[in-house]
PDB file of C-alpha atoms and ligand atoms in Angstrom:
ATOM      1  CA  UNK A 261      90.196  13.336-248.188  1.00 91.00           C
ATOM      2  CA  UNK A 262      90.398  14.515-251.803  1.00 95.00           C
ATOM      3  CA  UNK A 263      91.754  11.112-252.959  1.00 97.00           C
ATOM      4  CA  UNK A 264      88.755   9.917-254.964  1.00 97.00           C
ATOM      5  CA  UNK A 265      89.119   7.607-257.991  1.00 96.00           C
ATOM      6  CA  UNK A 266      88.963  10.596-260.242  1.00 96.00           C
ATOM      7  CA  UNK A 267      91.550  12.408-258.684  1.00 97.00           C
ATOM      8  CA  UNK A 268      93.802   9.295-258.455  1.00 97.00           C
ATOM      9  CA  UNK A 269      93.147   8.484-262.024  1.00 96.00           C
ATOM     10  CA  UNK A 270      94.362  11.867-263.185  1.00 96.00           C
ATOM     11  CA  UNK A 271      97.440  11.461-260.979  1.00 97.00           C
ATOM     12  CA  UNK A 272      98.355   7.964-261.229  1.00 96.00           C
ATOM     13  CA  UNK A 273      97.420   7.789-264.667  1.00 91.00           C
ATOM     14  CA  UNK A 274      99.410   5.196-266.803  1.00 94.00           C
ATOM     15  CA  UNK A 275     101.510   3.896-263.872  1.00 96.00           C
ATOM     16  CA  UNK A 276     101.291   0.052-263.501  1.00 96.00           C
ATOM     17  CA  UNK A 277      99.639  -1.348-260.596  1.00 97.00           C
ATOM     18  CA  UNK A 278      99.160  -4.744-259.072  1.00 98.00           C
ATOM     19  CA  UNK A 279      95.461  -6.054-259.181  1.00 98.00           C
ATOM     20  CA  UNK A 280      94.250  -9.249-257.503  1.00 98.00           C
ATOM     21  CA  UNK A 281      91.177 -11.006-259.155  1.00 98.00           C
ATOM     22  CA  UNK A 282      88.957 -13.524-257.217  1.00 98.00           C
ATOM     23  CA  UNK A 283      85.802 -15.614-258.013  1.00 98.00           C
ATOM     24  CA  UNK A 284      84.783 -15.393-254.488  1.00 98.00           C
ATOM     25  CA  UNK A 285      84.630 -12.504-251.978  1.00 98.00           C
ATOM     26  CA  UNK A 286      87.837 -13.634-250.333  1.00 98.00           C
ATOM     27  CA  UNK A 287      91.268 -12.484-251.003  1.00 98.00           C
ATOM     28  CA  UNK A 288      93.383 -14.655-248.993  1.00 98.00           C
ATOM     29  CA  UNK A 289      97.052 -13.561-249.078  1.00 97.00           C
ATOM     30  CA  UNK A 290      99.739 -16.145-250.239  1.00 96.00           C
ATOM     31  CA  UNK A 291     103.454 -15.977-250.986  1.00 95.00           C
ATOM     32  CA  UNK A 292     104.098 -17.167-254.584  1.00 91.00           C
ATOM     33  CA  UNK A 293     107.726 -17.866-253.658  1.00 91.00           C
ATOM     34  CA  UNK A 294     106.671 -20.481-251.070  1.00 90.00           C
ATOM     35  CA  UNK A 295     104.253 -22.671-253.247  1.00 89.00           C
ATOM     36  CA  UNK A 296     107.109 -24.864-254.530  1.00 80.00           C
ATOM     37  CA  UNK A 297     107.338 -26.276-250.857  1.00 75.00           C
ATOM     38  CA  UNK A 298     103.740 -27.692-251.040  1.00 77.00           C
ATOM     39  CA  UNK A 299     104.320 -30.722-253.421  1.00 67.00           C
ATOM     40  CA  UNK A 300     101.849 -29.224-256.112  1.00 70.00           C
ATOM     41  CA  UNK A 301      99.331 -29.282-253.488  1.00 83.00           C
ATOM     42  CA  UNK A 302      98.596 -25.580-253.521  1.00 93.00           C
ATOM     43  CA  UNK A 303      96.381 -23.735-255.755  1.00 92.00           C
ATOM     44  CA  UNK A 304      96.496 -19.932-255.714  1.00 95.00           C
ATOM     45  CA  UNK A 305      93.044 -18.636-254.468  1.00 97.00           C
ATOM     46  CA  UNK A 306      93.555 -15.349-256.493  1.00 98.00           C
ATOM     47  CA  UNK A 307      94.967 -14.364-259.658  1.00 98.00           C
ATOM     48  CA  UNK A 308      97.504 -11.557-259.811  1.00 97.00           C
ATOM     49  CA  UNK A 309      97.677  -9.172-262.855  1.00 98.00           C
ATOM     50  CA  UNK A 310      99.414  -5.849-263.634  1.00 98.00           C
ATOM     51  CA  UNK A 311      97.666  -3.188-265.461  1.00 98.00           C
ATOM     52  CA  UNK A 312      97.766   0.516-265.878  1.00 97.00           C
ATOM     53  CA  UNK A 313      95.910   2.425-263.036  1.00 97.00           C
ATOM     54  CA  UNK A 314      93.475   4.316-265.521  1.00 97.00           C
ATOM     55  CA  UNK A 315      92.407   0.809-266.872  1.00 98.00           C
ATOM     56  CA  UNK A 316      91.902  -0.388-263.339  1.00 98.00           C
ATOM     57  CA  UNK A 317      89.572   2.526-262.676  1.00 98.00           C
ATOM     58  CA  UNK A 318      87.669   1.844-265.791  1.00 97.00           C
ATOM     59  CA  UNK A 319      87.123  -1.729-264.815  1.00 98.00           C
ATOM     60  CA  UNK A 320      86.061  -0.731-261.310  1.00 98.00           C
ATOM     61  CA  UNK A 321      83.702   1.664-262.402  1.00 97.00           C
ATOM     62  CA  UNK A 322      81.933  -1.144-264.765  1.00 98.00           C
ATOM     63  CA  UNK A 323      82.342  -3.710-262.146  1.00 98.00           C
ATOM     64  CA  UNK A 324      78.907  -5.434-261.211  1.00 97.00           C
ATOM     65  CA  UNK A 325      77.953  -8.259-258.818  1.00 96.00           C
ATOM     66  CA  UNK A 326      78.673 -11.493-260.368  1.00 96.00           C
ATOM     67  CA  UNK A 327      81.968 -10.390-262.243  1.00 98.00           C
ATOM     68  CA  UNK A 328      85.341 -11.529-260.895  1.00 98.00           C
ATOM     69  CA  UNK A 329      85.978  -9.263-257.864  1.00 98.00           C
ATOM     70  CA  UNK A 330      88.900  -6.862-257.940  1.00 98.00           C
ATOM     71  CA  UNK A 331      91.427  -5.723-255.404  1.00 98.00           C
ATOM     72  CA  UNK A 332      94.280  -3.242-256.327  1.00 98.00           C
ATOM     73  CA  UNK A 333      97.120  -3.255-253.870  1.00 98.00           C
ATOM     74  CA  UNK A 334     100.154  -1.143-254.767  1.00 98.00           C
ATOM     75  CA  UNK A 335     102.811   0.567-252.494  1.00 97.00           C
ATOM     76  CA  UNK A 336     102.820   4.408-253.110  1.00 97.00           C
ATOM     77  CA  UNK A 337     106.542   4.826-253.807  1.00 94.00           C
ATOM     78  CA  UNK A 338     108.847   6.606-256.279  1.00 91.00           C
ATOM     79  CA  UNK A 339     108.134   3.818-258.950  1.00 91.00           C
ATOM     80  CA  UNK A 340     104.616   4.921-259.306  1.00 91.00           C
ATOM     81  CA  UNK A 341     104.396   8.356-257.997  1.00 94.00           C
ATOM     82  CA  UNK A 342     105.101  10.552-261.039  1.00 91.00           C
ATOM     83  CA  UNK A 343     102.599  13.395-260.149  1.00 91.00           C
ATOM     84  CA  UNK A 344     103.973  16.286-258.255  1.00 94.00           C
ATOM     85  CA  UNK A 345     100.343  17.049-256.787  1.00 96.00           C
ATOM     86  CA  UNK A 346     100.322  13.571-255.254  1.00 96.00           C
ATOM     87  CA  UNK A 347     103.899  13.965-253.716  1.00 96.00           C
ATOM     88  CA  UNK A 348     102.639  17.321-252.506  1.00 97.00           C
ATOM     89  CA  UNK A 349      99.482  15.789-250.841  1.00 97.00           C
ATOM     90  CA  UNK A 350     101.893  13.125-248.981  1.00 97.00           C
ATOM     91  CA  UNK A 351     103.863  15.875-247.678  1.00 96.00           C
ATOM     92  CA  UNK A 352     100.896  17.320-246.133  1.00 96.00           C
ATOM     93  CA  UNK A 353      99.988  14.211-244.088  1.00 96.00           C
ATOM     94  CA  UNK A 354     100.423  14.713-240.512  1.00 96.00           C
ATOM     95  CA  UNK A 355     103.972  13.285-240.275  1.00 98.00           C
ATOM     96  CA  UNK A 356     104.488  14.902-237.025  1.00 98.00           C
ATOM     97  CA  UNK A 357     101.676  13.076-235.467  1.00 97.00           C
ATOM     98  CA  UNK A 358     102.893   9.691-237.059  1.00 97.00           C
ATOM     99  CA  UNK A 359     106.540  10.362-235.874  1.00 98.00           C
ATOM    100  CA  UNK A 360     105.150  11.066-232.404  1.00 98.00           C
ATOM    101  CA  UNK A 361     103.384   7.513-232.233  1.00 97.00           C
ATOM    102  CA  UNK A 362     106.342   5.899-233.570  1.00 98.00           C
ATOM    103  CA  UNK A 363     108.669   7.325-230.861  1.00 97.00           C
ATOM    104  CA  UNK A 364     106.283   6.975-228.036  1.00 97.00           C
ATOM    105  CA  UNK A 365     105.396   3.362-228.757  1.00 96.00           C
ATOM    106  CA  UNK A 366     108.943   2.394-229.595  1.00 95.00           C
ATOM    107  CA  UNK A 367     108.168   1.340-233.200  1.00 97.00           C
ATOM    108  CA  UNK A 368     111.160   0.865-235.774  1.00 97.00           C
ATOM    109  CA  UNK A 369     111.364   2.669-239.053  1.00 98.00           C
ATOM    110  CA  UNK A 370     108.537   3.308-241.444  1.00 98.00           C
ATOM    111  CA  UNK A 371     109.206   0.703-244.195  1.00 98.00           C
ATOM    112  CA  UNK A 372     106.488   0.918-246.814  1.00 97.00           C
ATOM    113  CA  UNK A 373     102.792   1.590-247.514  1.00 98.00           C
ATOM    114  CA  UNK A 374      99.946   0.118-249.492  1.00 98.00           C
ATOM    115  CA  UNK A 375      97.409   1.664-251.366  1.00 98.00           C
ATOM    116  CA  UNK A 376      94.276  -0.482-251.541  1.00 98.00           C
ATOM    117  CA  UNK A 377      91.151  -0.218-253.872  1.00 98.00           C
ATOM    118  CA  UNK A 378      88.591  -2.724-253.405  1.00 98.00           C
ATOM    119  CA  UNK A 379      85.134  -3.686-254.821  1.00 98.00           C
ATOM    120  CA  UNK A 380      82.265  -3.685-252.206  1.00 98.00           C
ATOM    121  CA  UNK A 381      82.068  -6.858-250.316  1.00 98.00           C
ATOM    122  CA  UNK A 382      85.817  -8.021-250.633  1.00 98.00           C
ATOM    123  CA  UNK A 383      87.088  -9.803-247.714  1.00 98.00           C
ATOM    124  CA  UNK A 384      90.585  -9.980-246.590  1.00 98.00           C
ATOM    125  CA  UNK A 385      90.424 -13.232-244.382  1.00 98.00           C
ATOM    126  CA  UNK A 386      91.950 -13.372-240.806  1.00 98.00           C
ATOM    127  CA  UNK A 387      95.854 -12.968-240.702  1.00 98.00           C
ATOM    128  CA  UNK A 388      98.543 -11.240-238.791  1.00 98.00           C
ATOM    129  CA  UNK A 389     101.498  -9.035-240.015  1.00 98.00           C
ATOM    130  CA  UNK A 390     105.057  -8.739-238.820  1.00 97.00           C
ATOM    131  CA  UNK A 391     104.940  -4.887-238.602  1.00 98.00           C
ATOM    132  CA  UNK A 392     102.864  -2.257-236.841  1.00 98.00           C
ATOM    133  CA  UNK A 393     100.124  -0.552-239.047  1.00 98.00           C
ATOM    134  CA  UNK A 394      98.658   2.794-239.118  1.00 98.00           C
ATOM    135  CA  UNK A 395      95.666   2.043-241.267  1.00 98.00           C
ATOM    136  CA  UNK A 396      94.043   5.231-242.859  1.00 98.00           C
ATOM    137  CA  UNK A 397      90.402   4.805-244.476  1.00 98.00           C
ATOM    138  CA  UNK A 398      89.863   7.357-247.401  1.00 98.00           C
ATOM    139  CA  UNK A 399      86.757   6.490-249.148  1.00 98.00           C
ATOM    140  CA  UNK A 400      84.009   3.975-248.253  1.00 98.00           C
ATOM    141  CA  UNK A 401      83.691   1.774-245.025  1.00 98.00           C
ATOM    142  CA  UNK A 402      85.749  -1.051-243.925  1.00 98.00           C
ATOM    143  CA  UNK A 403      84.951  -3.410-240.813  1.00 98.00           C
ATOM    144  CA  UNK A 404      87.668  -4.842-239.016  1.00 98.00           C
ATOM    145  CA  UNK A 405      87.468  -7.875-236.662  1.00 98.00           C
ATOM    146  CA  UNK A 406      90.526  -7.894-234.420  1.00 98.00           C
ATOM    147  CA  UNK A 407      91.831 -10.483-232.319  1.00 98.00           C
ATOM    148  CA  UNK A 408      94.927 -10.335-230.012  1.00 98.00           C
ATOM    149  CA  UNK A 409      98.297 -12.375-230.414  1.00 98.00           C
ATOM    150  CA  UNK A 410      97.028 -14.486-227.558  1.00 97.00           C
ATOM    151  CA  UNK A 411      94.410 -15.968-229.593  1.00 98.00           C
ATOM    152  CA  UNK A 412      97.021 -17.817-231.772  1.00 97.00           C
ATOM    153  CA  UNK A 413      95.713 -21.355-230.557  1.00 97.00           C
ATOM    154  CA  UNK A 414      91.970 -20.586-231.546  1.00 98.00           C
ATOM    155  CA  UNK A 415      92.845 -19.310-235.102  1.00 98.00           C
ATOM    156  CA  UNK A 416      95.144 -22.154-236.286  1.00 98.00           C
ATOM    157  CA  UNK A 417      97.612 -20.229-238.447  1.00 98.00           C
ATOM    158  CA  UNK A 418      99.129 -22.230-241.417  1.00 98.00           C
ATOM    159  CA  UNK A 419     102.555 -23.687-240.689  1.00 97.00           C
ATOM    160  CA  UNK A 420     105.374 -20.850-241.310  1.00 97.00           C
ATOM    161  CA  UNK A 421     106.601 -22.453-244.501  1.00 96.00           C
ATOM    162  CA  UNK A 422     103.202 -22.581-246.181  1.00 97.00           C
ATOM    163  CA  UNK A 423     102.327 -19.936-248.874  1.00 97.00           C
ATOM    164  CA  UNK A 424      99.651 -18.884-246.652  1.00 98.00           C
ATOM    165  CA  UNK A 425     101.945 -18.219-243.629  1.00 98.00           C
ATOM    166  CA  UNK A 426     100.468 -15.932-241.261  1.00 98.00           C
ATOM    167  CA  UNK A 427      96.853 -16.600-242.488  1.00 98.00           C
ATOM    168  CA  UNK A 428      94.319 -18.419-240.294  1.00 98.00           C
ATOM    169  CA  UNK A 429      93.177 -21.760-241.624  1.00 98.00           C
ATOM    170  CA  UNK A 430      89.734 -21.188-240.533  1.00 98.00           C
ATOM    171  CA  UNK A 431      87.236 -20.177-242.957  1.00 98.00           C
ATOM    172  CA  UNK A 432      85.033 -17.676-241.224  1.00 98.00           C
ATOM    173  CA  UNK A 433      82.013 -18.480-243.468  1.00 97.00           C
ATOM    174  CA  UNK A 434      82.183 -22.296-242.824  1.00 98.00           C
ATOM    175  CA  UNK A 435      84.227 -23.031-239.728  1.00 98.00           C
ATOM    176  CA  UNK A 436      85.253 -26.693-239.417  1.00 98.00           C
ATOM    177  CA  UNK A 437      84.942 -27.031-235.676  1.00 98.00           C
ATOM    178  CA  UNK A 438      86.094 -30.683-235.955  1.00 98.00           C
ATOM    179  CA  UNK A 439      89.420 -29.525-237.055  1.00 98.00           C
ATOM    180  CA  UNK A 440      89.366 -26.291-235.201  1.00 98.00           C
ATOM    181  CA  UNK A 441      87.458 -26.855-232.032  1.00 98.00           C
ATOM    182  CA  UNK A 442      89.034 -23.812-230.208  1.00 98.00           C
ATOM    183  CA  UNK A 443      87.445 -21.428-232.660  1.00 98.00           C
ATOM    184  CA  UNK A 444      84.304 -21.989-230.783  1.00 98.00           C
ATOM    185  CA  UNK A 445      85.636 -19.691-228.015  1.00 98.00           C
ATOM    186  CA  UNK A 446      86.884 -16.838-230.067  1.00 98.00           C
ATOM    187  CA  UNK A 447      85.556 -13.341-229.393  1.00 98.00           C
ATOM    188  CA  UNK A 448      86.762 -10.469-231.566  1.00 98.00           C
ATOM    189  CA  UNK A 449      86.839  -6.929-231.149  1.00 98.00           C
ATOM    190  CA  UNK A 450      84.952  -4.961-234.251  1.00 98.00           C
ATOM    191  CA  UNK A 451      86.072  -1.708-235.545  1.00 98.00           C
ATOM    192  CA  UNK A 452      84.088   0.161-238.205  1.00 98.00           C
ATOM    193  CA  UNK A 453      86.428   2.576-240.130  1.00 98.00           C
ATOM    194  CA  UNK A 454      84.885   5.471-242.354  1.00 98.00           C
ATOM    195  CA  UNK A 455      86.777   8.182-244.446  1.00 98.00           C
ATOM    196  CA  UNK A 456      89.345   9.965-242.104  1.00 97.00           C
ATOM    197  CA  UNK A 457      89.522   7.378-239.645  1.00 98.00           C
ATOM    198  CA  UNK A 458      93.062   5.799-238.612  1.00 97.00           C
ATOM    199  CA  UNK A 459      93.337   2.392-236.942  1.00 98.00           C
ATOM    200  CA  UNK A 460      96.449   1.426-235.339  1.00 98.00           C
ATOM    201  CA  UNK A 461      97.141  -2.328-235.677  1.00 98.00           C
ATOM    202  CA  UNK A 462      99.874  -3.525-233.574  1.00 97.00           C
ATOM    203  CA  UNK A 463     102.099  -6.017-235.027  1.00 97.00           C
ATOM    204  CA  UNK A 464     100.821  -9.783-234.590  1.00 98.00           C
ATOM    205  CA  UNK A 465      97.445  -8.499-234.081  1.00 98.00           C
ATOM    206  CA  UNK A 466      94.976 -10.816-236.142  1.00 98.00           C
ATOM    207  CA  UNK A 467      92.586  -8.990-238.395  1.00 98.00           C
ATOM    208  CA  UNK A 468      89.670  -9.939-240.788  1.00 99.00           C
ATOM    209  CA  UNK A 469      88.696  -6.838-242.898  1.00 99.00           C
ATOM    210  CA  UNK A 470      85.518  -6.490-245.137  1.00 98.00           C
ATOM    211  CA  UNK A 471      84.760  -3.755-247.679  1.00 98.00           C
ATOM    212  CA  UNK A 472      81.270  -2.854-246.817  1.00 98.00           C
ATOM    213  CA  UNK A 473      78.524  -2.197-249.165  1.00 97.00           C
ATOM    214  CA  UNK A 474      77.727   1.472-248.786  1.00 94.00           C
ATOM    215  CA  UNK A 475      79.828   2.423-251.586  1.00 97.00           C
ATOM    216  CA  UNK A 476      80.673   0.572-254.881  1.00 98.00           C
ATOM    217  CA  UNK A 477      84.304   0.299-253.918  1.00 98.00           C
ATOM    218  CA  UNK A 478      86.494   1.474-250.978  1.00 98.00           C
ATOM    219  CA  UNK A 479      89.909   3.354-250.913  1.00 98.00           C
ATOM    220  CA  UNK A 480      92.642   2.750-247.996  1.00 98.00           C
ATOM    221  CA  UNK A 481      96.187   3.765-247.458  1.00 98.00           C
ATOM    222  CA  UNK A 482      98.154   1.896-244.678  1.00 98.00           C
ATOM    223  CA  UNK A 483     101.656   2.555-243.164  1.00 98.00           C
ATOM    224  CA  UNK A 484     103.870  -0.270-242.023  1.00 98.00           C
ATOM    225  CA  UNK A 485     106.475   0.168-239.176  1.00 98.00           C
ATOM    226  CA  UNK A 486     109.113  -2.377-238.270  1.00 98.00           C
ATOM    227  CA  UNK A 487     108.990  -3.945-234.730  1.00 96.00           C
ATOM    228  CA  UNK A 488     110.785  -1.931-232.127  1.00 94.00           C
ATOM    229  CA  UNK A 489     113.789  -3.476-229.991  1.00 89.00           C
ATOM    230  CA  UNK A 490     111.472  -5.139-227.699  1.00 83.00           C
ATOM    231  CA  UNK A 491     110.679  -8.120-230.103  1.00 88.00           C
ATOM    232  CA  UNK A 492     114.189  -9.286-229.236  1.00 89.00           C
ATOM    233  CA  UNK A 493     114.875 -10.851-225.851  1.00 91.00           C
ATOM    234  CA  UNK A 494     117.585  -8.957-223.835  1.00 92.00           C
ATOM    235  CA  UNK A 495     118.651  -8.307-220.254  1.00 93.00           C
ATOM    236  CA  UNK A 496     116.060  -5.673-219.856  1.00 92.00           C
ATOM    237  CA  UNK A 497     113.184  -7.967-221.118  1.00 94.00           C
ATOM    238  CA  UNK A 498     110.308  -7.820-218.625  1.00 94.00           C
ATOM    239  CA  UNK A 499     108.762 -11.258-217.696  1.00 96.00           C
ATOM    240  CA  UNK A 500     106.276 -12.845-218.003  1.00 97.00           C
ATOM    241  CA  UNK A 501     106.719 -12.381-221.776  1.00 96.00           C
ATOM    242  CA  UNK A 502     103.625 -10.837-223.557  1.00 95.00           C
ATOM    243  CA  UNK A 503     101.615 -12.791-226.163  1.00 96.00           C
ATOM    244  CA  UNK A 504     103.292 -11.225-229.139  1.00 95.00           C
ATOM    245  CA  UNK A 505     106.835 -12.080-227.987  1.00 95.00           C
ATOM    246  CA  UNK A 506     105.671 -15.677-227.359  1.00 96.00           C
ATOM    247  CA  UNK A 507     104.430 -15.704-230.889  1.00 97.00           C
ATOM    248  CA  UNK A 508     107.919 -14.584-232.250  1.00 96.00           C
ATOM    249  CA  UNK A 509     109.572 -17.402-230.224  1.00 97.00           C
ATOM    250  CA  UNK A 510     107.029 -20.051-231.675  1.00 97.00           C
ATOM    251  CA  UNK A 511     107.531 -18.698-235.250  1.00 97.00           C
ATOM    252  CA  UNK A 512     111.247 -18.925-234.815  1.00 97.00           C
ATOM    253  CA  UNK A 513     111.495 -22.465-233.301  1.00 97.00           C
ATOM    254  CA  UNK A 514     109.272 -23.452-236.239  1.00 98.00           C
ATOM    255  CA  UNK A 515     111.397 -21.784-238.971  1.00 98.00           C
ATOM    256  CA  UNK A 516     114.456 -23.456-237.322  1.00 98.00           C
ATOM    257  CA  UNK A 517     113.092 -26.779-237.439  1.00 98.00           C
ATOM    258  CA  UNK A 518     112.292 -26.464-240.973  1.00 97.00           C
ATOM    259  CA  UNK A 519     115.632 -25.211-241.945  1.00 97.00           C
ATOM    260  CA  UNK A 520     117.377 -28.037-239.768  1.00 98.00           C
ATOM    261  CA  UNK A 521     115.302 -31.067-240.927  1.00 98.00           C
ATOM    262  CA  UNK A 522     114.972 -29.647-244.739  1.00 96.00           C
ATOM    263  CA  UNK A 523     111.516 -31.650-245.135  1.00 96.00           C
ATOM    264  CA  UNK A 524     108.483 -29.866-243.852  1.00 96.00           C
ATOM    265  CA  UNK A 525     106.980 -33.337-243.352  1.00 96.00           C
ATOM    266  CA  UNK A 526     109.486 -34.155-240.563  1.00 98.00           C
ATOM    267  CA  UNK A 527     108.401 -31.058-238.424  1.00 97.00           C
ATOM    268  CA  UNK A 528     105.135 -32.382-236.889  1.00 97.00           C
ATOM    269  CA  UNK A 529     106.489 -35.816-235.746  1.00 98.00           C
ATOM    270  CA  UNK A 530     109.542 -34.063-234.372  1.00 98.00           C
ATOM    271  CA  UNK A 531     107.379 -31.785-232.355  1.00 97.00           C
ATOM    272  CA  UNK A 532     105.211 -34.503-231.125  1.00 97.00           C
ATOM    273  CA  UNK A 533     108.260 -36.609-230.061  1.00 98.00           C
ATOM    274  CA  UNK A 534     109.095 -33.614-227.859  1.00 97.00           C
ATOM    275  CA  UNK A 535     105.784 -33.075-226.342  1.00 97.00           C
ATOM    276  CA  UNK A 536     104.023 -36.469-226.045  1.00 97.00           C
ATOM    277  CA  UNK A 537     104.185 -37.933-222.671  1.00 97.00           C
ATOM    278  CA  UNK A 538     106.526 -35.317-221.540  1.00 98.00           C
ATOM    279  CA  UNK A 539     104.923 -31.873-221.806  1.00 97.00           C
ATOM    280  CA  UNK A 540     101.212 -32.859-222.214  1.00 90.00           C
TER     281      UNK A 540
HETATM  282  O1  LIG B 105      92.024  -3.785-245.926  1.00 62.45           O
HETATM  283  C1  LIG B 105      92.188  -4.729-246.096  1.00 62.45           C
HETATM  284  O2  LIG B 105      91.574  -5.585-246.888  1.00 62.45           O
HETATM  285  C2  LIG B 105      93.485  -5.867-245.676  1.00 62.45           C
HETATM  286  C3  LIG B 105      94.312  -4.708-245.015  1.00 62.45           C
HETATM  287  C4  LIG B 105      95.449  -5.493-244.120  1.00 62.45           C
HETATM  288  O3  LIG B 105      95.435  -6.654-243.919  1.00 62.45           O
HETATM  289  C5  LIG B 105      96.660  -4.529-243.611  1.00 62.45           C
HETATM  290  O4  LIG B 105      96.835  -3.348-243.909  1.00 62.45           O
HETATM  291  O5  LIG B 105      97.441  -5.208-243.021  1.00 62.45           O
HETATM  292 FE1  LIG B 106      97.168  -7.216-242.845  1.00 62.45          FE
END
C-alpha cells in the first residue's frame, strides 16, 4: 500500500515504460502484429510510446482534462526492476495465499503481471483474456462491469484474426442495436475496487473497466495465470461443457478456418454454408 506515485518514481526512476495515449477516454486494446490482415482498413485507436518512468509521472501530475489521456501499462519484471526495495516489497506479497488459490482452483503457472497507471476517467472497453487474473487495486478506485463467458453472443467479439481479437465490437457509450440486437439483453455484475482490494477474474470472463474520478489517477497491479488442464478436453471432462470451454472450441474452429482458407474473407461464407438450411 506504500506504492504511491512518489515511491514508485523513486524506485522505477529512469526505467523505460510503455505508455498509451488516447484522444478519447477509451483505451481499446489492439494487437499491432495483426493489423496487416485488415487490408489497411484499421486505424489504431491509441498511440503507444515509451518514456522514462519519472517522465511519465511528471506528465501524469500536470495532466488536465482536455489533454490526451495517459495509460501506463508495463510488466514488473527483471527488465525494469532495478531497485532492491521494490524487489523486497514484491517478496512480501502474500504469495502463500496466491499459491493456495492457484492450487485449489487448478490454475496453471503465473506467467506475467502488469503495473497500470491511468488518468482518471480512462476506460478499458469490454474484452476477455486467455488467462486467470488476480487484479489488485493499489491507489484510487476502479469500476468493473463483468459478464460471464456465456454472454459471448450478446457482446459480439471481433473475429479472432482481427487486431481487436477478444474485444467486444459494441461501443458501450453508443450501442448500435441494429447491428448488435442481443446487447439489449445484457446484464452485468458490478465490482467497485478500492485500495487493498483484489478481484479474481476467471479466464474468458468479460470485463469493462473504468478509472473513477475520486483521485487524479489510479494505480493497479494484476497477476495472470495460465489456464489449467480443464481447458483441454479429455476422458475426464465433465459434460455438458461449461461456457468457457465452448468459447475455447469456437475460437479454435475459427482459427483453424483462417489458417486453412488463408483468406479471412472466406471464413464467413464457409461458416454460413455449414449452417444455413441445416443447423438454423
Ligand atoms: O484496469 C484496466 O484498465 C484493465 C485491466 C484488465 O483488462 C486486466 O487486468 O485484464
Ligand atoms: Fe483484461
